[in-house]
């Protein structure tokens, strides 16, 4: 039976759900507050190339659903090396990684950094790999803070390298990382550090968004103001007045953006989904070279800077090392919550983001979602990177969408 389905939100989860429902023969209408698609709303044309904002890389091990979906709609991938540099605030570099054939962990990128710090990092990687395997075998539910209390790490290794990498993956503050279930974070970190070469989509996420959105009815550039029940149907209406009646509605917005839901009919959903936490920050796209190591030979895809006490760190992605269209152009960087503001004359964009973060209560919210979606006659479904177990990234977004598509049938 063909259903009329409204999808609210066109991020990764919304587009994946809309594509899946249409593939199953349903009529799909997508509502998006941003102009265009939410998934690539912040993409920038810079130096003759198109830059994803935020820039996304994926591993075969941790992003299988995203890569399978991309392949299904004809979007290819290419391999990239995400080497790292660690520098002090004065831009002097104390570590730079590279890749040694036949060795499954990063090694020092040049003889210049083959020293005592390199040994400490290598020992830290070995200890963390063993710890990750042990926690997975125990099916541990401990938070990262609890694991560190039982298994202290070398501060240089942990605060100088691992915490900045985890911040890069999750784009949230340290306080949220410490409350995160350790197994999720360490498993993701292990796959990235010890797994296969990372991948980027050919043409970036903009191409994937365009392919997924083909032949869908779109109402973009206007936020949804209202979703309520009318008899056996659901009415969706945006600020511009677009909308209508639908058999099913898939809500693919953030869990803290549900003001359009009828407060009485969906009181339980709003209460339960309030248990999903978010962290806010800003992603700066710029060309300020103070965010890179002083020596161009030390520039890498991921560049970490920190104070010498390692209390505060930030990461800067050098887009040119990951985007072929910018390979020979002036450096373009993305910095999350910079410790100091880039030169205003070198800023290309300054974009606020909210990121879902995981804590020990997140699993209870996911259990509610499973129960709701399995209820016979259910008409309203939720998906998003926050709505599936795992680090809230593109992969969890696609998996949550797949679950909703299967529930609708």
CSV table of N, CA, C and O in Angstrom, one decimal, residues 225-343:
chain,number,residue,atom,x,y,z
A,225,UNK,N,6.0,24.8,11.4
A,225,UNK,CA,5.4,25.5,12.6
A,225,UNK,C,4.5,24.6,13.3
A,225,UNK,O,4.2,24.8,14.5
A,226,UNK,N,3.9,23.6,12.6
A,226,UNK,CA,2.8,22.8,13.3
A,226,UNK,C,2.7,21.4,12.7
A,226,UNK,O,2.9,21.2,11.5
A,227,UNK,N,2.6,20.4,13.6
A,227,UNK,CA,2.3,19.1,13.2
A,227,UNK,C,1.2,18.6,14.2
A,227,UNK,O,1.5,18.5,15.4
A,228,UNK,N,0.1,18.3,13.8
A,228,UNK,CA,-1.0,17.8,14.7
A,228,UNK,C,-1.9,16.8,14.0
A,228,UNK,O,-1.8,16.6,12.8
A,229,UNK,N,-2.7,16.1,14.8
A,229,UNK,CA,-3.5,15.0,14.2
A,229,UNK,C,-4.9,15.6,13.8
A,229,UNK,O,-5.4,16.5,14.5
A,230,UNK,N,-5.4,15.1,12.7
A,230,UNK,CA,-6.7,15.5,12.2
A,230,UNK,C,-7.4,14.2,11.8
A,230,UNK,O,-7.2,13.7,10.7
A,231,UNK,N,-8.2,13.6,12.7
A,231,UNK,CA,-8.8,12.3,12.5
A,231,UNK,C,-7.8,11.3,12.4
A,231,UNK,O,-7.0,11.1,13.3
A,232,UNK,N,-7.7,10.6,11.2
A,232,UNK,CA,-6.8,9.5,11.0
A,232,UNK,C,-5.5,10.0,10.3
A,232,UNK,O,-4.6,9.2,10.1
A,233,UNK,N,-5.4,11.3,10.0
A,233,UNK,CA,-4.3,11.9,9.3
A,233,UNK,C,-3.5,12.8,10.2
A,233,UNK,O,-3.9,13.1,11.3
A,234,UNK,N,-2.3,13.2,9.7
A,234,UNK,CA,-1.5,14.1,10.3
A,234,UNK,C,-1.3,15.4,9.4
A,234,UNK,O,-1.0,15.2,8.3
A,235,UNK,N,-1.5,16.5,10.0
A,235,UNK,CA,-1.3,17.8,9.3
A,235,UNK,C,0.1,18.4,9.6
A,235,UNK,O,0.5,18.5,10.8
A,236,UNK,N,0.8,18.7,8.5
A,236,UNK,CA,2.1,19.4,8.7
A,236,UNK,C,2.0,20.7,7.9
A,236,UNK,O,1.6,20.7,6.7
A,237,UNK,N,2.5,21.8,8.5
A,237,UNK,CA,2.4,23.1,7.9
A,237,UNK,C,3.7,23.9,8.2
A,237,UNK,O,4.1,23.9,9.4
A,238,UNK,N,4.3,24.5,7.2
A,238,UNK,CA,5.5,25.3,7.5
A,238,UNK,C,5.1,26.8,7.6
A,238,UNK,O,3.9,27.2,7.4
A,239,UNK,N,6.0,27.6,8.0
A,239,UNK,CA,5.8,29.1,8.2
A,239,UNK,C,5.2,29.7,7.0
A,239,UNK,O,4.4,30.7,7.1
A,240,UNK,N,5.6,29.3,5.8
A,240,UNK,CA,5.1,29.9,4.5
A,240,UNK,C,3.7,29.4,4.2
A,240,UNK,O,3.1,30.0,3.3
A,241,UNK,N,3.2,28.4,4.8
A,241,UNK,CA,1.9,27.9,4.6
A,241,UNK,C,1.9,26.6,3.7
A,241,UNK,O,0.8,26.1,3.4
A,242,UNK,N,3.0,26.1,3.3
A,242,UNK,CA,3.1,24.9,2.6
A,242,UNK,C,2.7,23.7,3.5
A,242,UNK,O,3.0,23.7,4.7
A,243,UNK,N,2.2,22.7,3.0
A,243,UNK,CA,1.9,21.5,3.8
A,243,UNK,C,0.6,20.8,3.3
A,243,UNK,O,0.1,21.0,2.2
A,244,UNK,N,0.1,20.0,4.2
A,244,UNK,CA,-1.1,19.2,3.9
A,244,UNK,C,-1.3,18.1,4.9
A,244,UNK,O,-0.7,18.0,6.0
A,245,UNK,N,-2.1,17.1,4.5
A,245,UNK,CA,-2.4,15.9,5.3
A,245,UNK,C,-1.6,14.8,4.8
A,245,UNK,O,-1.4,14.5,3.6
A,246,UNK,N,-1.1,14.0,5.8
A,246,UNK,CA,-0.2,12.8,5.5
A,246,UNK,C,-0.6,11.6,6.3
A,246,UNK,O,-1.2,11.7,7.4
A,247,UNK,N,-0.3,10.4,5.7
A,247,UNK,CA,-0.6,9.2,6.5
A,247,UNK,C,0.5,8.9,7.6
A,247,UNK,O,0.1,8.3,8.6
A,248,UNK,N,1.7,9.3,7.3
A,248,UNK,CA,2.8,9.1,8.2
A,248,UNK,C,3.7,10.3,8.3
A,248,UNK,O,3.8,11.0,7.2
A,249,UNK,N,4.4,10.6,9.4
A,249,UNK,CA,5.3,11.7,9.5
A,249,UNK,C,6.6,11.1,10.1
A,249,UNK,O,6.6,10.4,11.1
A,250,UNK,N,7.7,11.4,9.4
A,250,UNK,CA,9.0,11.1,10.0
A,250,UNK,C,9.7,12.4,10.4
A,250,UNK,O,9.9,13.3,9.6
A,251,UNK,N,10.0,12.5,11.7
A,251,UNK,CA,10.6,13.7,12.2
A,251,UNK,C,12.2,13.5,12.3
A,251,UNK,O,12.6,12.6,13.1
A,252,UNK,N,12.9,14.2,11.5
A,252,UNK,CA,14.3,14.0,11.4
A,252,UNK,C,15.1,15.3,11.8
A,252,UNK,O,16.1,15.6,11.2
A,253,UNK,N,14.5,16.0,12.7
A,253,UNK,CA,15.2,17.2,13.3
A,253,UNK,C,15.9,16.8,14.5
A,253,UNK,O,15.8,15.6,15.0
A,254,UNK,N,16.6,17.7,15.1
A,254,UNK,CA,17.3,17.5,16.4
A,254,UNK,C,16.2,17.3,17.5
A,254,UNK,O,15.1,17.9,17.4
A,255,UNK,N,16.5,16.5,18.5
A,255,UNK,CA,15.5,16.2,19.5
A,255,UNK,C,15.2,17.4,20.4
A,255,UNK,O,14.2,17.4,21.1
A,256,UNK,N,16.0,18.5,20.3
A,256,UNK,CA,15.6,19.7,21.1
A,256,UNK,C,15.0,20.8,20.2
A,256,UNK,O,14.9,21.9,20.6
A,257,UNK,N,14.5,20.4,19.0
A,257,UNK,CA,13.8,21.3,18.1
A,257,UNK,C,12.5,20.8,17.7
A,257,UNK,O,12.1,20.6,16.6
A,258,UNK,N,11.7,20.5,18.8
A,258,UNK,CA,10.4,19.8,18.5
A,258,UNK,C,9.2,20.7,18.9
A,258,UNK,O,8.1,20.3,19.3
A,259,UNK,N,9.4,22.0,18.9
A,259,UNK,CA,8.4,23.0,19.3
A,259,UNK,C,7.2,22.9,18.4
A,259,UNK,O,6.1,23.4,18.8
A,260,UNK,N,7.3,22.3,17.2
A,260,UNK,CA,6.1,22.3,16.3
A,260,UNK,C,5.2,21.1,16.7
A,260,UNK,O,4.1,21.0,16.1
A,261,UNK,N,5.6,20.2,17.6
A,261,UNK,CA,4.7,19.1,18.0
A,261,UNK,C,3.6,19.6,18.9
A,261,UNK,O,3.8,20.4,19.8
A,262,UNK,N,2.4,19.1,18.6
A,262,UNK,CA,1.2,19.4,19.5
A,262,UNK,C,1.6,19.0,20.9
A,262,UNK,O,1.9,17.8,21.2
A,263,UNK,N,1.5,20.0,21.8
A,263,UNK,CA,2.0,19.8,23.2
A,263,UNK,C,1.2,18.8,24.0
A,263,UNK,O,1.7,18.1,24.9
A,264,UNK,N,-0.1,18.6,23.6
A,264,UNK,CA,-0.9,17.6,24.4
A,264,UNK,C,-0.8,16.2,23.8
A,264,UNK,O,-0.6,15.3,24.5
A,265,UNK,N,-1.0,16.1,22.5
A,265,UNK,CA,-1.0,14.8,21.8
A,265,UNK,C,0.4,14.1,21.9
A,265,UNK,O,0.5,12.9,22.0
A,266,UNK,N,1.5,14.9,22.0
A,266,UNK,CA,2.8,14.4,21.9
A,266,UNK,C,3.6,14.8,23.2
A,266,UNK,O,4.8,14.9,23.1
A,267,UNK,N,2.9,14.9,24.3
A,267,UNK,CA,3.6,15.3,25.5
A,267,UNK,C,4.6,14.3,26.0
A,267,UNK,O,5.7,14.6,26.4
A,268,UNK,N,4.3,13.0,25.8
A,268,UNK,CA,5.3,11.9,26.2
A,268,UNK,C,6.5,12.0,25.4
A,268,UNK,O,7.7,11.9,25.9
A,269,UNK,N,6.3,12.1,24.1
A,269,UNK,CA,7.5,12.2,23.2
A,269,UNK,C,8.4,13.4,23.5
A,269,UNK,O,9.6,13.2,23.6
A,270,UNK,N,7.8,14.5,23.7
A,270,UNK,CA,8.6,15.7,24.1
A,270,UNK,C,9.4,15.5,25.4
A,270,UNK,O,10.5,15.9,25.5
A,271,UNK,N,8.7,14.9,26.3
A,271,UNK,CA,9.3,14.7,27.6
A,271,UNK,C,10.5,13.7,27.5
A,271,UNK,O,11.6,14.0,28.0
A,272,UNK,N,10.3,12.6,26.9
A,272,UNK,CA,11.3,11.5,26.8
A,272,UNK,C,12.5,12.0,25.9
A,272,UNK,O,13.7,11.9,26.3
A,273,UNK,N,12.2,12.7,24.8
A,273,UNK,CA,13.3,13.1,23.9
A,273,UNK,C,14.1,14.3,24.5
A,273,UNK,O,15.2,14.6,24.1
A,274,UNK,N,13.5,14.9,25.6
A,274,UNK,CA,14.3,15.9,26.3
A,274,UNK,C,15.5,15.3,27.0
A,274,UNK,O,16.4,16.1,27.4
A,275,UNK,N,15.6,14.0,27.1
A,275,UNK,CA,16.7,13.3,27.7
A,275,UNK,C,17.9,13.3,26.8
A,275,UNK,O,19.0,12.9,27.2
A,276,UNK,N,17.8,13.7,25.5
A,276,UNK,CA,18.9,13.8,24.6
A,276,UNK,C,19.6,15.1,24.8
A,276,UNK,O,19.0,16.2,24.8
A,277,UNK,N,20.9,15.1,25.1
A,277,UNK,CA,21.6,16.3,25.4
A,277,UNK,C,22.4,16.8,24.2
A,277,UNK,O,22.8,16.0,23.3
A,278,UNK,N,22.6,18.1,24.1
A,278,UNK,CA,23.3,18.7,23.0
A,278,UNK,C,24.4,19.7,23.5
A,278,UNK,O,24.2,20.2,24.6
A,279,UNK,N,25.4,19.8,22.8
A,279,UNK,CA,26.5,20.8,23.1
A,279,UNK,C,26.5,21.7,21.9
A,279,UNK,O,26.4,21.3,20.7
A,280,UNK,N,26.8,23.0,22.2
A,280,UNK,CA,26.8,24.0,21.1
A,280,UNK,C,28.2,24.5,20.9
A,280,UNK,O,29.1,24.5,21.8
A,281,UNK,N,28.5,24.9,19.7
A,281,UNK,CA,29.8,25.5,19.4
A,281,UNK,C,29.8,26.1,18.0
A,281,UNK,O,28.7,26.2,17.4
A,282,UNK,N,30.9,26.7,17.6
A,282,UNK,CA,31.0,27.3,16.3
A,282,UNK,C,32.2,26.7,15.5
A,282,UNK,O,33.2,26.4,16.0
A,283,UNK,N,31.9,26.5,14.2
A,283,UNK,CA,32.9,26.1,13.3
A,283,UNK,C,33.3,27.3,12.4
A,283,UNK,O,32.5,27.8,11.7
A,284,UNK,N,34.6,27.6,12.5
A,284,UNK,CA,35.1,28.7,11.7
A,284,UNK,C,35.8,28.2,10.5
A,284,UNK,O,36.7,27.3,10.6
A,285,UNK,N,35.5,28.7,9.3
A,285,UNK,CA,36.2,28.4,8.1
A,285,UNK,C,37.0,29.6,7.7
A,285,UNK,O,36.5,30.7,7.6
A,286,UNK,N,38.3,29.4,7.6
A,286,UNK,CA,39.2,30.6,7.5
A,286,UNK,C,40.5,30.2,6.8
A,286,UNK,O,40.7,29.1,6.4
A,287,UNK,N,41.4,31.2,6.7
A,287,UNK,CA,42.7,31.1,6.1
A,287,UNK,C,43.8,31.7,6.9
A,287,UNK,O,44.8,32.2,6.4
A,288,UNK,N,43.6,31.7,8.2
A,288,UNK,CA,44.6,32.2,9.2
A,288,UNK,C,45.6,31.2,9.5
A,288,UNK,O,45.4,30.2,10.2
A,289,UNK,N,46.9,31.4,9.0
A,289,UNK,CA,47.9,30.4,9.2
A,289,UNK,C,48.4,30.3,10.6
A,289,UNK,O,49.2,29.3,10.9
A,290,UNK,N,48.0,31.1,11.5
A,290,UNK,CA,48.4,30.9,12.9
A,290,UNK,C,47.8,29.6,13.5
A,290,UNK,O,48.2,29.2,14.6
A,291,UNK,N,46.8,29.0,12.8
A,291,UNK,CA,46.2,27.8,13.3
A,291,UNK,C,46.9,26.5,12.8
A,291,UNK,O,46.5,25.4,13.1
A,292,UNK,N,48.0,26.7,12.1
A,292,UNK,CA,48.8,25.6,11.6
A,292,UNK,C,50.2,25.6,12.2
A,292,UNK,O,50.6,26.7,12.7
A,293,UNK,N,50.9,24.5,12.2
A,293,UNK,CA,52.3,24.6,12.7
A,293,UNK,C,53.1,25.6,11.9
A,293,UNK,O,52.9,26.0,10.8
A,294,UNK,N,54.2,26.1,12.6
A,294,UNK,CA,55.0,27.2,12.0
A,294,UNK,C,55.7,26.7,10.8
A,294,UNK,O,55.9,27.4,9.8
A,295,UNK,N,56.2,25.4,10.8
A,295,UNK,CA,56.9,24.8,9.7
A,295,UNK,C,55.8,24.2,8.7
A,295,UNK,O,55.1,23.3,9.1
A,296,UNK,N,55.8,24.7,7.5
A,296,UNK,CA,54.8,24.0,6.5
A,296,UNK,C,55.1,22.5,6.3
A,296,UNK,O,54.1,21.8,6.0
A,297,UNK,N,56.3,22.1,6.6
A,297,UNK,CA,56.6,20.6,6.5
A,297,UNK,C,55.8,19.8,7.5
A,297,UNK,O,55.6,18.6,7.4
A,298,UNK,N,55.3,20.5,8.6
A,298,UNK,CA,54.5,19.8,9.6
A,298,UNK,C,53.0,19.9,9.4
A,298,UNK,O,52.3,19.5,10.3
A,299,UNK,N,52.6,20.6,8.4
A,299,UNK,CA,51.1,20.7,8.2
A,299,UNK,C,50.6,19.3,7.8
A,299,UNK,O,51.1,18.6,7.0
A,300,UNK,N,49.5,19.0,8.5
A,300,UNK,CA,48.8,17.7,8.3
A,300,UNK,C,47.3,18.0,8.1
A,300,UNK,O,46.8,19.1,8.3
A,301,UNK,N,46.6,16.9,7.9
A,301,UNK,CA,45.1,17.0,7.7
A,301,UNK,C,44.5,17.5,9.1
A,301,UNK,O,43.6,18.4,9.1
A,302,UNK,N,44.9,17.0,10.2
A,302,UNK,CA,44.5,17.4,11.5
A,302,UNK,C,45.6,18.0,12.3
A,302,UNK,O,46.6,17.4,12.5
A,303,UNK,N,45.4,19.3,12.7
A,303,UNK,CA,46.4,20.0,13.4
A,303,UNK,C,45.9,20.4,14.8
A,303,UNK,O,44.9,21.2,14.8
A,304,UNK,N,46.5,19.9,15.8
A,304,UNK,CA,46.0,20.2,17.2
A,304,UNK,C,47.0,21.2,17.8
A,304,UNK,O,48.2,21.2,17.6
A,305,UNK,N,46.4,22.2,18.5
A,305,UNK,CA,47.2,23.2,19.2
A,305,UNK,C,46.7,23.2,20.7
A,305,UNK,O,45.5,23.1,20.9
A,306,UNK,N,47.6,23.4,21.6
A,306,UNK,CA,47.3,23.4,23.0
A,306,UNK,C,48.3,24.2,23.8
A,306,UNK,O,49.4,24.5,23.3
A,307,UNK,N,47.9,24.6,25.0
A,307,UNK,CA,48.8,25.2,25.9
A,307,UNK,C,49.7,24.2,26.5
A,307,UNK,O,49.5,23.0,26.4
A,308,UNK,N,50.9,24.6,27.0
A,308,UNK,CA,51.9,23.7,27.4
A,308,UNK,C,51.5,22.9,28.7
A,308,UNK,O,52.1,21.8,29.0
A,309,UNK,N,50.5,23.3,29.4
A,309,UNK,CA,49.9,22.5,30.5
A,309,UNK,C,48.9,21.5,30.0
A,309,UNK,O,48.4,20.7,30.8
A,310,UNK,N,48.5,21.6,28.7
A,310,UNK,CA,47.6,20.8,28.0
A,310,UNK,C,46.2,20.8,28.7
A,310,UNK,O,45.5,19.8,28.8
A,311,UNK,N,45.8,22.0,29.2
A,311,UNK,CA,44.5,22.2,29.8
A,311,UNK,C,43.5,22.5,28.7
A,311,UNK,O,42.3,22.1,28.8
A,312,UNK,N,43.9,23.2,27.6
A,312,UNK,CA,43.0,23.6,26.6
A,312,UNK,C,43.6,23.2,25.2
A,312,UNK,O,44.7,23.5,25.0
A,313,UNK,N,42.8,22.6,24.4
A,313,UNK,CA,43.2,22.2,23.0
A,313,UNK,C,42.2,22.5,22.0
A,313,UNK,O,41.0,22.7,22.4
A,314,UNK,N,42.6,22.7,20.8
A,314,UNK,CA,41.6,22.9,19.7
A,314,UNK,C,42.2,22.2,18.5
A,314,UNK,O,43.4,21.8,18.4
A,315,UNK,N,41.3,21.9,17.5
A,315,UNK,CA,41.7,21.2,16.3
A,315,UNK,C,41.4,22.0,15.1
A,315,UNK,O,40.3,22.7,15.1
A,316,UNK,N,42.3,21.9,14.1
A,316,UNK,CA,42.1,22.6,12.8
A,316,UNK,C,42.3,21.6,11.7
A,316,UNK,O,43.3,20.9,11.7
A,317,UNK,N,41.3,21.5,10.9
A,317,UNK,CA,41.4,20.6,9.7
A,317,UNK,C,41.9,21.5,8.5
A,317,UNK,O,41.3,22.5,8.2
A,318,UNK,N,43.0,21.0,7.9
A,318,UNK,CA,43.5,21.6,6.7
A,318,UNK,C,42.8,21.0,5.5
A,318,UNK,O,43.2,19.9,5.1
A,319,UNK,N,41.8,21.7,5.0
A,319,UNK,CA,40.9,21.1,4.0
A,319,UNK,C,41.7,20.7,2.7
A,319,UNK,O,41.4,19.6,2.1
A,320,UNK,N,42.7,21.4,2.4
A,320,UNK,CA,43.5,21.1,1.2
A,320,UNK,C,44.1,19.7,1.1
A,320,UNK,O,44.2,19.2,0.0
A,321,UNK,N,44.4,19.2,2.3
A,321,UNK,CA,45.0,17.8,2.3
A,321,UNK,C,44.0,16.7,2.1
A,321,UNK,O,44.3,15.6,1.9
A,322,UNK,N,42.7,17.1,2.1
A,322,UNK,CA,41.6,16.1,2.0
A,322,UNK,C,40.7,16.3,0.8
A,322,UNK,O,39.9,15.5,0.4
A,323,UNK,N,40.8,17.5,0.2
A,323,UNK,CA,39.9,17.9,-0.9
A,323,UNK,C,40.8,18.2,-2.2
A,323,UNK,O,41.5,19.2,-2.2
A,324,UNK,N,40.7,17.3,-3.2
A,324,UNK,CA,41.6,17.4,-4.3
A,324,UNK,C,41.4,18.7,-5.1
A,324,UNK,O,42.4,19.2,-5.6
A,325,UNK,N,40.2,19.3,-5.1
A,325,UNK,CA,40.0,20.5,-5.8
A,325,UNK,C,40.8,21.7,-5.2
A,325,UNK,O,40.9,22.8,-5.9
A,326,UNK,N,41.3,21.5,-4.0
A,326,UNK,CA,42.0,22.6,-3.3
A,326,UNK,C,43.5,22.3,-3.1
A,326,UNK,O,44.2,23.0,-2.4
A,327,UNK,N,44.0,21.2,-3.8
A,327,UNK,CA,45.3,20.7,-3.5
A,327,UNK,C,46.4,21.7,-3.7
A,327,UNK,O,47.4,21.8,-2.9
A,328,UNK,N,46.3,22.5,-4.7
A,328,UNK,CA,47.3,23.5,-5.1
A,328,UNK,C,46.9,24.9,-4.8
A,328,UNK,O,47.5,25.9,-5.3
A,329,UNK,N,45.9,25.1,-3.9
A,329,UNK,CA,45.4,26.4,-3.6
A,329,UNK,C,45.9,26.9,-2.3
A,329,UNK,O,46.5,26.2,-1.5
A,330,UNK,N,45.6,28.1,-1.9
A,330,UNK,CA,45.9,28.7,-0.6
A,330,UNK,C,45.2,27.9,0.5
A,330,UNK,O,44.1,27.4,0.3
A,331,UNK,N,45.9,27.7,1.6
A,331,UNK,CA,45.3,26.9,2.7
A,331,UNK,C,43.9,27.4,3.1
A,331,UNK,O,43.7,28.6,3.3
A,332,UNK,N,43.0,26.4,3.2
A,332,UNK,CA,41.6,26.7,3.8
A,332,UNK,C,41.5,25.8,5.0
A,332,UNK,O,41.7,24.5,4.9
A,333,UNK,N,41.0,26.3,6.1
A,333,UNK,CA,41.0,25.6,7.3
A,333,UNK,C,39.6,25.6,8.0
A,333,UNK,O,38.8,26.6,7.7
A,334,UNK,N,39.3,24.6,8.8
A,334,UNK,CA,38.1,24.6,9.6
A,334,UNK,C,38.5,24.4,11.0
A,334,UNK,O,39.2,23.4,11.3
A,335,UNK,N,38.2,25.3,11.9
A,335,UNK,CA,38.5,25.2,13.4
A,335,UNK,C,37.3,25.2,14.2
A,335,UNK,O,36.4,26.1,14.0
A,336,UNK,N,37.2,24.2,15.1
A,336,UNK,CA,36.0,24.1,16.0
A,336,UNK,C,36.3,24.8,17.3
A,336,UNK,O,37.3,24.6,17.9
A,337,UNK,N,35.5,25.8,17.7
A,337,UNK,CA,35.7,26.6,18.9
A,337,UNK,C,37.1,27.0,19.1
A,337,UNK,O,37.8,26.5,20.0
A,338,UNK,N,37.6,27.9,18.3
A,338,UNK,CA,39.0,28.3,18.4
A,338,UNK,C,39.3,28.9,19.7
A,338,UNK,O,38.5,29.6,20.3
A,339,UNK,N,40.6,28.7,20.2
A,339,UNK,CA,41.0,29.3,21.5
A,339,UNK,C,41.2,30.8,21.3
A,339,UNK,O,41.3,31.5,22.3
A,340,UNK,N,41.4,31.3,20.1
A,340,UNK,CA,41.5,32.7,19.8
A,340,UNK,C,40.8,32.9,18.5
A,340,UNK,O,40.8,32.0,17.7
A,341,UNK,N,40.3,34.1,18.2
A,341,UNK,CA,39.6,34.4,17.0
A,341,UNK,C,40.5,34.5,15.8
A,341,UNK,O,41.5,35.2,15.9
A,342,UNK,N,40.2,33.9,14.7
A,342,UNK,CA,41.0,34.1,13.5
A,342,UNK,C,40.9,35.5,13.0
A,342,UNK,O,40.0,36.3,13.4
A,343,UNK,N,41.9,35.9,12.3
A,343,UNK,CA,42.0,37.3,11.7
A,343,UNK,C,40.7,37.5,10.9
A,343,UNK,O,40.3,36.7,10.0
